[in-house]
Amino acid sequence: MSDRIGARFAQTAREGRAALVTFVTAGDPDHETSLEILRALPGAGADVIELGMPFTDPMADGPAIQAAGLRALAGGETLVKTLDLVRAFREQDQATPLVLMGYYNPIYVHGVQRFLQEAKEAGADGLIVVDLPPEEDEELCLPALEAGLAFIRLATPTTDDARLPMVLKNTAGFVYYVSIAGITGAATPDFTVVAEAVARLKRHTTLPVAVGFGVKTPEHAAAIAAGADGVVVGSALVDAVRSSLDGQGRATEKTVAAVTDLVAALAAGVRRARAAA
């Protein structure tokens, strides 16, 4: 299995800070601009990249990421093109961990073994597939681990101590803690409650714990980073893309910078958190 994820979290731990995990949607607002954004993320301060695989029925995503997926699909983005993005990203960056995030249906249609082989060959490090519970591990999780891809599981505020061992059993890379119940980008988390939840998770696993959903500002990122191993930001970055587009929904000269400027501010927030601790 690729050790890029583990190496990056080990590096940020040595630096005494949390990792900034950034989510963008493949093909949003178009394939070429999406690749520009992807390539610019590490230089702006992203430690780990989650690349969303657009899907027509993204039930766990809020309006911002749903809209990004629709923009990408309308622009012709496909699962094959998303893997092409990973391949093109790897031509210039061999160090930054990249995780594919999405839903099982497109993977199933593509063919599980074919997808896993192509994702690994393209340079992906892991998968987050939000609609496959641990009871379905034989469908994708175990084959992914066998193919050398980390399968990153989500834990939520409703994941109790009885359920947690099953959730963590085959999880690899890191644990993604969903800080609020519901869809992405919907509300601001209660940072005290999140800190307690992260501490509870750490009693059950040695994997890094990254926290996402509802993290929109450098201040939010700093608050989460004070206790978590990673801070995940998605909807705010996708909103930055949307706000940069022209009246026809096309990329402008401001689009890439809209994302990287916010990533730089978030990265500064993450680094400030431990410095202030």
PDB file of C-alpha atoms in Angstrom:
ATOM      1  CA  MET A   1       0.000   0.000   0.000  1.00  0.00           C
ATOM      2  CA  SER A   2       1.201   3.511  -0.774  1.00  0.00           C
ATOM      3  CA  ASP A   3       2.526   5.193   2.342  1.00  0.00           C
ATOM      4  CA  ARG A   4       1.940   8.759   1.127  1.00  0.00           C
ATOM      5  CA  ILE A   5      -0.967   9.256   3.550  1.00  0.00           C
ATOM      6  CA  GLY A   6       0.909   7.881   6.539  1.00  0.00           C
ATOM      7  CA  ALA A   7       4.060   9.773   5.603  1.00  0.00           C
ATOM      8  CA  ARG A   8       2.200  13.060   5.327  1.00  0.00           C
ATOM      9  CA  PHE A   9       0.423  12.722   8.675  1.00  0.00           C
ATOM     10  CA  ALA A  10       3.731  11.701  10.266  1.00  0.00           C
ATOM     11  CA  GLN A  11       5.320  14.816   8.776  1.00  0.00           C
ATOM     12  CA  THR A  12       2.630  17.184  10.055  1.00  0.00           C
ATOM     13  CA  ALA A  13       2.801  15.524  13.476  1.00  0.00           C
ATOM     14  CA  ARG A  14       6.556  16.144  13.567  1.00  0.00           C
ATOM     15  CA  GLU A  15       5.842  19.763  12.674  1.00  0.00           C
ATOM     16  CA  GLY A  16       3.458  19.943  15.628  1.00  0.00           C
ATOM     17  CA  ARG A  17       0.363  20.744  13.630  1.00  0.00           C
ATOM     18  CA  ALA A  18      -2.713  19.266  12.018  1.00  0.00           C
ATOM     19  CA  ALA A  19      -2.846  18.451   8.310  1.00  0.00           C
ATOM     20  CA  LEU A  20      -5.045  20.527   6.010  1.00  0.00           C
ATOM     21  CA  VAL A  21      -7.181  18.191   3.902  1.00  0.00           C
ATOM     22  CA  THR A  22      -8.816  19.956   0.947  1.00  0.00           C
ATOM     23  CA  PHE A  23     -11.775  18.713  -1.093  1.00  0.00           C
ATOM     24  CA  VAL A  24     -12.488  19.787  -4.661  1.00  0.00           C
ATOM     25  CA  THR A  25     -14.800  18.254  -7.252  1.00  0.00           C
ATOM     26  CA  ALA A  26     -13.196  16.696 -10.328  1.00  0.00           C
ATOM     27  CA  GLY A  27     -14.148  18.596 -13.474  1.00  0.00           C
ATOM     28  CA  ASP A  28     -15.504  21.676 -11.683  1.00  0.00           C
ATOM     29  CA  PRO A  29     -16.003  24.078 -13.388  1.00  0.00           C
ATOM     30  CA  ASP A  30     -14.344  22.279 -16.326  1.00  0.00           C
ATOM     31  CA  HIS A  31     -11.699  19.597 -16.743  1.00  0.00           C
ATOM     32  CA  GLU A  32      -8.774  21.891 -17.579  1.00  0.00           C
ATOM     33  CA  THR A  33      -9.459  24.395 -14.783  1.00  0.00           C
ATOM     34  CA  SER A  34      -9.978  21.514 -12.376  1.00  0.00           C
ATOM     35  CA  LEU A  35      -6.475  20.246 -13.166  1.00  0.00           C
ATOM     36  CA  GLU A  36      -5.042  23.741 -12.638  1.00  0.00           C
ATOM     37  CA  ILE A  37      -6.704  23.918  -9.242  1.00  0.00           C
ATOM     38  CA  LEU A  38      -5.544  20.422  -8.322  1.00  0.00           C
ATOM     39  CA  ARG A  39      -1.948  21.187  -9.206  1.00  0.00           C
ATOM     40  CA  ALA A  40      -2.025  24.486  -7.285  1.00  0.00           C
ATOM     41  CA  LEU A  41      -3.405  23.077  -4.025  1.00  0.00           C
ATOM     42  CA  PRO A  42      -0.155  21.727  -2.486  1.00  0.00           C
ATOM     43  CA  GLY A  43       1.704  24.982  -3.075  1.00  0.00           C
ATOM     44  CA  ALA A  44      -1.129  26.886  -1.404  1.00  0.00           C
ATOM     45  CA  GLY A  45      -0.849  24.743   1.737  1.00  0.00           C
ATOM     46  CA  ALA A  46      -2.941  21.608   1.181  1.00  0.00           C
ATOM     47  CA  ASP A  47      -1.371  18.563   2.842  1.00  0.00           C
ATOM     48  CA  VAL A  48      -3.851  15.974   1.565  1.00  0.00           C
ATOM     49  CA  ILE A  49      -6.274  16.261  -1.360  1.00  0.00           C
ATOM     50  CA  GLU A  50      -9.708  14.698  -1.602  1.00  0.00           C
ATOM     51  CA  LEU A  51     -10.959  14.651  -5.188  1.00  0.00           C
ATOM     52  CA  GLY A  52     -14.702  14.278  -5.540  1.00  0.00           C
ATOM     53  CA  MET A  53     -15.989  11.908  -8.219  1.00  0.00           C
ATOM     54  CA  PRO A  54     -19.126  13.622  -9.599  1.00  0.00           C
ATOM     55  CA  PHE A  55     -22.364  11.671  -9.240  1.00  0.00           C
ATOM     56  CA  THR A  56     -25.952  12.463 -10.144  1.00  0.00           C
ATOM     57  CA  ASP A  57     -27.379  11.616  -6.696  1.00  0.00           C
ATOM     58  CA  PRO A  58     -24.900  12.766  -4.015  1.00  0.00           C
ATOM     59  CA  MET A  59     -27.110  12.195  -0.979  1.00  0.00           C
ATOM     60  CA  ALA A  60     -24.540  13.089   1.699  1.00  0.00           C
ATOM     61  CA  ASP A  61     -23.501  16.367   0.089  1.00  0.00           C
ATOM     62  CA  GLY A  62     -24.934  19.804   0.693  1.00  0.00           C
ATOM     63  CA  PRO A  63     -26.053  22.264  -1.996  1.00  0.00           C
ATOM     64  CA  ALA A  64     -22.549  23.607  -2.735  1.00  0.00           C
ATOM     65  CA  ILE A  65     -20.981  20.237  -3.537  1.00  0.00           C
ATOM     66  CA  GLN A  66     -24.137  19.022  -5.287  1.00  0.00           C
ATOM     67  CA  ALA A  67     -23.971  22.073  -7.565  1.00  0.00           C
ATOM     68  CA  ALA A  68     -20.267  21.478  -8.215  1.00  0.00           C
ATOM     69  CA  GLY A  69     -20.992  17.913  -9.244  1.00  0.00           C
ATOM     70  CA  LEU A  70     -23.723  19.055 -11.606  1.00  0.00           C
ATOM     71  CA  ARG A  71     -21.393  21.647 -13.150  1.00  0.00           C
ATOM     72  CA  ALA A  72     -18.757  18.959 -13.652  1.00  0.00           C
ATOM     73  CA  LEU A  73     -21.199  16.467 -15.175  1.00  0.00           C
ATOM     74  CA  ALA A  74     -22.657  19.143 -17.457  1.00  0.00           C
ATOM     75  CA  GLY A  75     -19.109  19.869 -18.622  1.00  0.00           C
ATOM     76  CA  GLY A  76     -18.588  16.240 -19.575  1.00  0.00           C
ATOM     77  CA  GLU A  77     -16.638  14.964 -16.554  1.00  0.00           C
ATOM     78  CA  THR A  78     -16.692  11.179 -16.209  1.00  0.00           C
ATOM     79  CA  LEU A  79     -15.053   8.653 -13.923  1.00  0.00           C
ATOM     80  CA  VAL A  80     -12.496   7.938 -16.658  1.00  0.00           C
ATOM     81  CA  LYS A  81     -11.682  11.663 -16.942  1.00  0.00           C
ATOM     82  CA  THR A  82     -11.400  11.908 -13.160  1.00  0.00           C
ATOM     83  CA  LEU A  83      -8.772   9.168 -13.199  1.00  0.00           C
ATOM     84  CA  ASP A  84      -7.050  11.114 -15.986  1.00  0.00           C
ATOM     85  CA  LEU A  85      -6.909  14.098 -13.609  1.00  0.00           C
ATOM     86  CA  VAL A  86      -5.169  11.955 -10.997  1.00  0.00           C
ATOM     87  CA  ARG A  87      -2.705  10.743 -13.618  1.00  0.00           C
ATOM     88  CA  ALA A  88      -1.960  14.284 -14.798  1.00  0.00           C
ATOM     89  CA  PHE A  89      -1.549  15.492 -11.205  1.00  0.00           C
ATOM     90  CA  ARG A  90       0.957  12.720 -10.495  1.00  0.00           C
ATOM     91  CA  GLU A  91       3.100  13.813 -13.447  1.00  0.00           C
ATOM     92  CA  GLN A  92       4.126  16.837 -11.367  1.00  0.00           C
ATOM     93  CA  ASP A  93       3.552  15.721  -7.779  1.00  0.00           C
ATOM     94  CA  GLN A  94       4.647  12.383  -6.353  1.00  0.00           C
ATOM     95  CA  ALA A  95       4.393  13.379  -2.692  1.00  0.00           C
ATOM     96  CA  THR A  96       0.924  14.761  -1.936  1.00  0.00           C
ATOM     97  CA  PRO A  97      -1.612  12.114  -0.886  1.00  0.00           C
ATOM     98  CA  LEU A  98      -4.704  12.063  -3.084  1.00  0.00           C
ATOM     99  CA  VAL A  99      -7.930  10.360  -2.038  1.00  0.00           C
ATOM    100  CA  LEU A 100     -10.898   9.748  -4.338  1.00  0.00           C
ATOM    101  CA  MET A 101     -14.224  10.506  -2.669  1.00  0.00           C
ATOM    102  CA  GLY A 102     -17.686   9.655  -3.872  1.00  0.00           C
ATOM    103  CA  TYR A 103     -20.394   7.037  -4.163  1.00  0.00           C
ATOM    104  CA  TYR A 104     -20.435   3.367  -5.021  1.00  0.00           C
ATOM    105  CA  ASN A 105     -22.711   3.420  -8.075  1.00  0.00           C
ATOM    106  CA  PRO A 106     -20.224   4.867 -10.616  1.00  0.00           C
ATOM    107  CA  ILE A 107     -17.530   2.488  -9.335  1.00  0.00           C
ATOM    108  CA  TYR A 108     -19.885  -0.492  -9.609  1.00  0.00           C
ATOM    109  CA  VAL A 109     -20.884   0.492 -13.156  1.00  0.00           C
ATOM    110  CA  HIS A 110     -17.226   0.949 -14.129  1.00  0.00           C
ATOM    111  CA  GLY A 111     -16.350  -2.437 -12.606  1.00  0.00           C
ATOM    112  CA  VAL A 112     -14.847  -2.720  -9.133  1.00  0.00           C
ATOM    113  CA  GLN A 113     -11.607  -4.507 -10.024  1.00  0.00           C
ATOM    114  CA  ARG A 114     -11.081  -2.371 -13.113  1.00  0.00           C
ATOM    115  CA  PHE A 115     -11.648   0.783 -11.104  1.00  0.00           C
ATOM    116  CA  LEU A 116      -9.294  -0.246  -8.304  1.00  0.00           C
ATOM    117  CA  GLN A 117      -6.532  -1.199 -10.737  1.00  0.00           C
ATOM    118  CA  GLU A 118      -6.903   2.029 -12.725  1.00  0.00           C
ATOM    119  CA  ALA A 119      -7.135   4.219  -9.614  1.00  0.00           C
ATOM    120  CA  LYS A 120      -3.994   2.662  -8.168  1.00  0.00           C
ATOM    121  CA  GLU A 121      -2.107   2.934 -11.460  1.00  0.00           C
ATOM    122  CA  ALA A 122      -3.204   6.560 -11.859  1.00  0.00           C
ATOM    123  CA  GLY A 123      -1.694   7.407  -8.485  1.00  0.00           C
ATOM    124  CA  ALA A 124      -4.593   7.512  -6.046  1.00  0.00           C
ATOM    125  CA  ASP A 125      -3.791   6.643  -2.437  1.00  0.00           C
ATOM    126  CA  GLY A 126      -7.187   5.923  -0.980  1.00  0.00           C
ATOM    127  CA  LEU A 127     -10.956   5.950  -1.248  1.00  0.00           C
ATOM    128  CA  ILE A 128     -13.814   7.482   0.698  1.00  0.00           C
ATOM    129  CA  VAL A 129     -17.103   5.943  -0.411  1.00  0.00           C
ATOM    130  CA  VAL A 130     -19.834   7.355   1.750  1.00  0.00           C
ATOM    131  CA  ASP A 131     -22.717   5.004   0.949  1.00  0.00           C
ATOM    132  CA  LEU A 132     -21.070   1.670   1.783  1.00  0.00           C
ATOM    133  CA  PRO A 133     -21.423   0.693   5.468  1.00  0.00           C
ATOM    134  CA  PRO A 134     -18.996  -1.732   7.152  1.00  0.00           C
ATOM    135  CA  GLU A 135     -21.480  -4.564   6.596  1.00  0.00           C
ATOM    136  CA  GLU A 136     -20.687  -4.220   2.870  1.00  0.00           C
ATOM    137  CA  ASP A 137     -16.883  -4.381   3.226  1.00  0.00           C
ATOM    138  CA  GLU A 138     -16.595  -7.286   0.792  1.00  0.00           C
ATOM    139  CA  GLU A 139     -18.049  -5.110  -1.992  1.00  0.00           C
ATOM    140  CA  LEU A 140     -15.238  -2.568  -2.148  1.00  0.00           C
ATOM    141  CA  CYS A 141     -13.370  -2.009   1.117  1.00  0.00           C
ATOM    142  CA  LEU A 142     -11.527  -5.325   1.274  1.00  0.00           C
ATOM    143  CA  PRO A 143     -10.751  -5.398  -2.473  1.00  0.00           C
ATOM    144  CA  ALA A 144      -9.450  -1.818  -2.179  1.00  0.00           C
ATOM    145  CA  LEU A 145      -7.128  -2.727   0.682  1.00  0.00           C
ATOM    146  CA  GLU A 146      -5.924  -5.729  -1.295  1.00  0.00           C
ATOM    147  CA  ALA A 147      -5.226  -3.439  -4.268  1.00  0.00           C
ATOM    148  CA  GLY A 148      -3.110  -1.156  -2.086  1.00  0.00           C
ATOM    149  CA  LEU A 149      -5.630   1.642  -1.599  1.00  0.00           C
ATOM    150  CA  ALA A 150      -6.531   2.908   1.858  1.00  0.00           C
ATOM    151  CA  PHE A 151     -10.247   2.716   2.609  1.00  0.00           C
ATOM    152  CA  ILE A 152     -11.068   5.723   4.763  1.00  0.00           C
ATOM    153  CA  ARG A 153     -14.182   5.425   6.859  1.00  0.00           C
ATOM    154  CA  LEU A 154     -16.454   8.120   8.208  1.00  0.00           C
ATOM    155  CA  ALA A 155     -17.412   8.242  11.889  1.00  0.00           C
ATOM    156  CA  THR A 156     -20.279  10.512  12.918  1.00  0.00           C
ATOM    157  CA  PRO A 157     -21.763  11.993  16.101  1.00  0.00           C
ATOM    158  CA  THR A 158     -24.195   9.054  16.135  1.00  0.00           C
ATOM    159  CA  THR A 159     -21.435   6.394  15.951  1.00  0.00           C
ATOM    160  CA  ASP A 160     -21.535   5.024  19.495  1.00  0.00           C
ATOM    161  CA  ASP A 161     -18.976   2.874  21.307  1.00  0.00           C
ATOM    162  CA  ALA A 162     -20.810  -0.303  20.320  1.00  0.00           C
ATOM    163  CA  ARG A 163     -20.700   0.583  16.624  1.00  0.00           C
ATOM    164  CA  LEU A 164     -17.241   2.132  16.517  1.00  0.00           C
ATOM    165  CA  PRO A 165     -15.137  -1.086  16.432  1.00  0.00           C
ATOM    166  CA  MET A 166     -16.976  -2.231  13.304  1.00  0.00           C
ATOM    167  CA  VAL A 167     -16.493   1.160  11.658  1.00  0.00           C
ATOM    168  CA  LEU A 168     -12.770   1.131  12.450  1.00  0.00           C
ATOM    169  CA  LYS A 169     -12.099  -2.545  11.700  1.00  0.00           C
ATOM    170  CA  ASN A 170     -10.918  -2.205   8.093  1.00  0.00           C
ATOM    171  CA  THR A 171     -10.294   1.527   8.036  1.00  0.00           C
ATOM    172  CA  ALA A 172      -6.886   2.642   6.753  1.00  0.00           C
ATOM    173  CA  GLY A 173      -5.112   5.945   6.110  1.00  0.00           C
ATOM    174  CA  PHE A 174      -7.085   8.083   8.536  1.00  0.00           C
ATOM    175  CA  VAL A 175     -10.484   8.285  10.180  1.00  0.00           C
ATOM    176  CA  TYR A 176     -12.768  11.018   8.870  1.00  0.00           C
ATOM    177  CA  TYR A 177     -14.903  12.376  11.699  1.00  0.00           C
ATOM    178  CA  VAL A 178     -18.057  14.104  10.492  1.00  0.00           C
ATOM    179  CA  SER A 179     -18.450  16.961  12.961  1.00  0.00           C
ATOM    180  CA  ILE A 180     -22.175  17.507  12.461  1.00  0.00           C
ATOM    181  CA  ALA A 181     -25.096  15.228  11.693  1.00  0.00           C
ATOM    182  CA  GLY A 182     -26.500  15.804   8.215  1.00  0.00           C
ATOM    183  CA  ILE A 183     -25.115  17.004   4.904  1.00  0.00           C
ATOM    184  CA  THR A 184     -21.836  18.734   4.102  1.00  0.00           C
ATOM    185  CA  GLY A 185     -21.528  22.470   4.629  1.00  0.00           C
ATOM    186  CA  ALA A 186     -24.815  22.705   6.503  1.00  0.00           C
ATOM    187  CA  ALA A 187     -23.845  24.234   9.848  1.00  0.00           C
ATOM    188  CA  THR A 188     -20.967  25.276  12.070  1.00  0.00           C
ATOM    189  CA  PRO A 189     -19.799  22.548  14.438  1.00  0.00           C
ATOM    190  CA  ASP A 190     -19.639  22.882  18.217  1.00  0.00           C
ATOM    191  CA  PHE A 191     -15.878  22.824  18.647  1.00  0.00           C
ATOM    192  CA  THR A 192     -15.966  21.647  22.276  1.00  0.00           C
ATOM    193  CA  VAL A 193     -18.137  18.684  21.346  1.00  0.00           C
ATOM    194  CA  VAL A 194     -15.853  17.930  18.386  1.00  0.00           C
ATOM    195  CA  ALA A 195     -12.758  17.942  20.613  1.00  0.00           C
ATOM    196  CA  GLU A 196     -14.432  15.446  22.958  1.00  0.00           C
ATOM    197  CA  ALA A 197     -15.414  13.239  20.007  1.00  0.00           C
ATOM    198  CA  VAL A 198     -11.863  13.267  18.616  1.00  0.00           C
ATOM    199  CA  ALA A 199     -10.499  12.287  22.024  1.00  0.00           C
ATOM    200  CA  ARG A 200     -12.990   9.397  22.163  1.00  0.00           C
ATOM    201  CA  LEU A 201     -11.994   8.194  18.694  1.00  0.00           C
ATOM    202  CA  LYS A 202      -8.326   8.307  19.637  1.00  0.00           C
ATOM    203  CA  ARG A 203      -9.028   5.906  22.485  1.00  0.00           C
ATOM    204  CA  HIS A 204     -10.168   3.380  19.882  1.00  0.00           C
ATOM    205  CA  THR A 205      -7.609   3.811  17.077  1.00  0.00           C
ATOM    206  CA  THR A 206      -4.011   4.767  16.410  1.00  0.00           C
ATOM    207  CA  LEU A 207      -4.952   6.184  12.992  1.00  0.00           C
ATOM    208  CA  PRO A 208      -4.935   9.967  12.502  1.00  0.00           C
ATOM    209  CA  VAL A 209      -8.343  11.590  12.986  1.00  0.00           C
ATOM    210  CA  ALA A 210      -9.365  14.302  10.528  1.00  0.00           C
ATOM    211  CA  VAL A 211     -12.472  16.397  11.083  1.00  0.00           C
ATOM    212  CA  GLY A 212     -14.710  17.816   8.383  1.00  0.00           C
ATOM    213  CA  PHE A 213     -18.214  19.119   7.555  1.00  0.00           C
ATOM    214  CA  GLY A 214     -18.975  22.747   8.410  1.00  0.00           C
ATOM    215  CA  VAL A 215     -15.367  24.032   8.450  1.00  0.00           C
ATOM    216  CA  LYS A 216     -15.499  27.252   6.432  1.00  0.00           C
ATOM    217  CA  THR A 217     -13.015  29.801   7.791  1.00  0.00           C
ATOM    218  CA  PRO A 218      -9.424  29.953   9.060  1.00  0.00           C
ATOM    219  CA  GLU A 219     -10.881  30.438  12.559  1.00  0.00           C
ATOM    220  CA  HIS A 220     -12.928  27.235  12.231  1.00  0.00           C
ATOM    221  CA  ALA A 221      -9.851  25.416  10.946  1.00  0.00           C
ATOM    222  CA  ALA A 222      -7.748  26.658  13.856  1.00  0.00           C
ATOM    223  CA  ALA A 223     -10.392  25.572  16.388  1.00  0.00           C
ATOM    224  CA  ILE A 224     -10.548  22.049  14.929  1.00  0.00           C
ATOM    225  CA  ALA A 225      -6.778  21.814  14.472  1.00  0.00           C
ATOM    226  CA  ALA A 226      -6.194  22.384  18.179  1.00  0.00           C
ATOM    227  CA  GLY A 227      -7.200  18.780  18.860  1.00  0.00           C
ATOM    228  CA  ALA A 228      -7.502  16.869  15.587  1.00  0.00           C
ATOM    229  CA  ASP A 229      -4.782  15.401  13.371  1.00  0.00           C
ATOM    230  CA  GLY A 230      -6.387  16.862  10.275  1.00  0.00           C
ATOM    231  CA  VAL A 231      -8.927  19.483   9.199  1.00  0.00           C
ATOM    232  CA  VAL A 232     -11.072  18.790   6.126  1.00  0.00           C
ATOM    233  CA  VAL A 233     -12.488  21.692   4.110  1.00  0.00           C
ATOM    234  CA  GLY A 234     -14.719  21.128   1.109  1.00  0.00           C
ATOM    235  CA  SER A 235     -17.883  23.190   0.716  1.00  0.00           C
ATOM    236  CA  ALA A 236     -16.051  26.482   1.319  1.00  0.00           C
ATOM    237  CA  LEU A 237     -13.569  25.693  -1.467  1.00  0.00           C
ATOM    238  CA  VAL A 238     -16.320  24.617  -3.835  1.00  0.00           C
ATOM    239  CA  ASP A 239     -18.156  27.876  -3.012  1.00  0.00           C
ATOM    240  CA  ALA A 240     -14.969  29.774  -3.870  1.00  0.00           C
ATOM    241  CA  VAL A 241     -15.023  28.162  -7.314  1.00  0.00           C
ATOM    242  CA  ARG A 242     -18.688  29.048  -7.830  1.00  0.00           C
ATOM    243  CA  SER A 243     -18.263  32.667  -6.764  1.00  0.00           C
ATOM    244  CA  SER A 244     -15.425  33.131  -9.291  1.00  0.00           C
ATOM    245  CA  LEU A 245     -17.403  32.010 -12.350  1.00  0.00           C
ATOM    246  CA  ASP A 246     -18.883  34.283 -14.989  1.00  0.00           C
ATOM    247  CA  GLY A 247     -22.591  34.676 -15.715  1.00  0.00           C
ATOM    248  CA  GLN A 248     -22.588  31.522 -17.837  1.00  0.00           C
ATOM    249  CA  GLY A 249     -20.920  29.466 -15.126  1.00  0.00           C
ATOM    250  CA  ARG A 250     -17.554  29.405 -16.844  1.00  0.00           C
ATOM    251  CA  ALA A 251     -14.116  29.763 -15.270  1.00  0.00           C
ATOM    252  CA  THR A 252     -12.524  33.199 -15.163  1.00  0.00           C
ATOM    253  CA  GLU A 253      -8.988  34.391 -14.525  1.00  0.00           C
ATOM    254  CA  LYS A 254      -9.966  34.578 -10.840  1.00  0.00           C
ATOM    255  CA  THR A 255     -11.058  30.957 -10.429  1.00  0.00           C
ATOM    256  CA  VAL A 256      -7.808  29.217  -9.469  1.00  0.00           C
ATOM    257  CA  ALA A 257      -6.724  32.069  -7.182  1.00  0.00           C
ATOM    258  CA  ALA A 258     -10.133  32.102  -5.463  1.00  0.00           C
ATOM    259  CA  VAL A 259      -9.425  28.555  -4.296  1.00  0.00           C
ATOM    260  CA  THR A 260      -5.719  28.876  -3.539  1.00  0.00           C
ATOM    261  CA  ASP A 261      -6.139  32.145  -1.612  1.00  0.00           C
ATOM    262  CA  LEU A 262      -8.665  30.470   0.688  1.00  0.00           C
ATOM    263  CA  VAL A 263      -6.463  27.370   1.049  1.00  0.00           C
ATOM    264  CA  ALA A 264      -3.526  29.588   2.037  1.00  0.00           C
ATOM    265  CA  ALA A 265      -5.661  31.330   4.677  1.00  0.00           C
ATOM    266  CA  LEU A 266      -6.937  27.993   6.005  1.00  0.00           C
ATOM    267  CA  ALA A 267      -3.394  26.597   6.113  1.00  0.00           C
ATOM    268  CA  ALA A 268      -2.305  29.622   8.134  1.00  0.00           C
ATOM    269  CA  GLY A 269      -5.192  28.997  10.526  1.00  0.00           C
ATOM    270  CA  VAL A 270      -4.214  25.361  10.971  1.00  0.00           C
ATOM    271  CA  ARG A 271      -0.615  26.300  11.693  1.00  0.00           C
ATOM    272  CA  ARG A 272      -1.652  29.066  14.079  1.00  0.00           C
ATOM    273  CA  ALA A 273      -3.717  26.647  16.182  1.00  0.00           C
ATOM    274  CA  ARG A 274      -0.839  24.630  17.608  1.00  0.00           C
ATOM    275  CA  ALA A 275       1.414  27.661  17.888  1.00  0.00           C
ATOM    276  CA  ALA A 276      -1.175  29.229  20.187  1.00  0.00           C
ATOM    277  CA  ALA A 277      -1.700  26.053  22.191  1.00  0.00           C
TER     278      ALA A 277
END
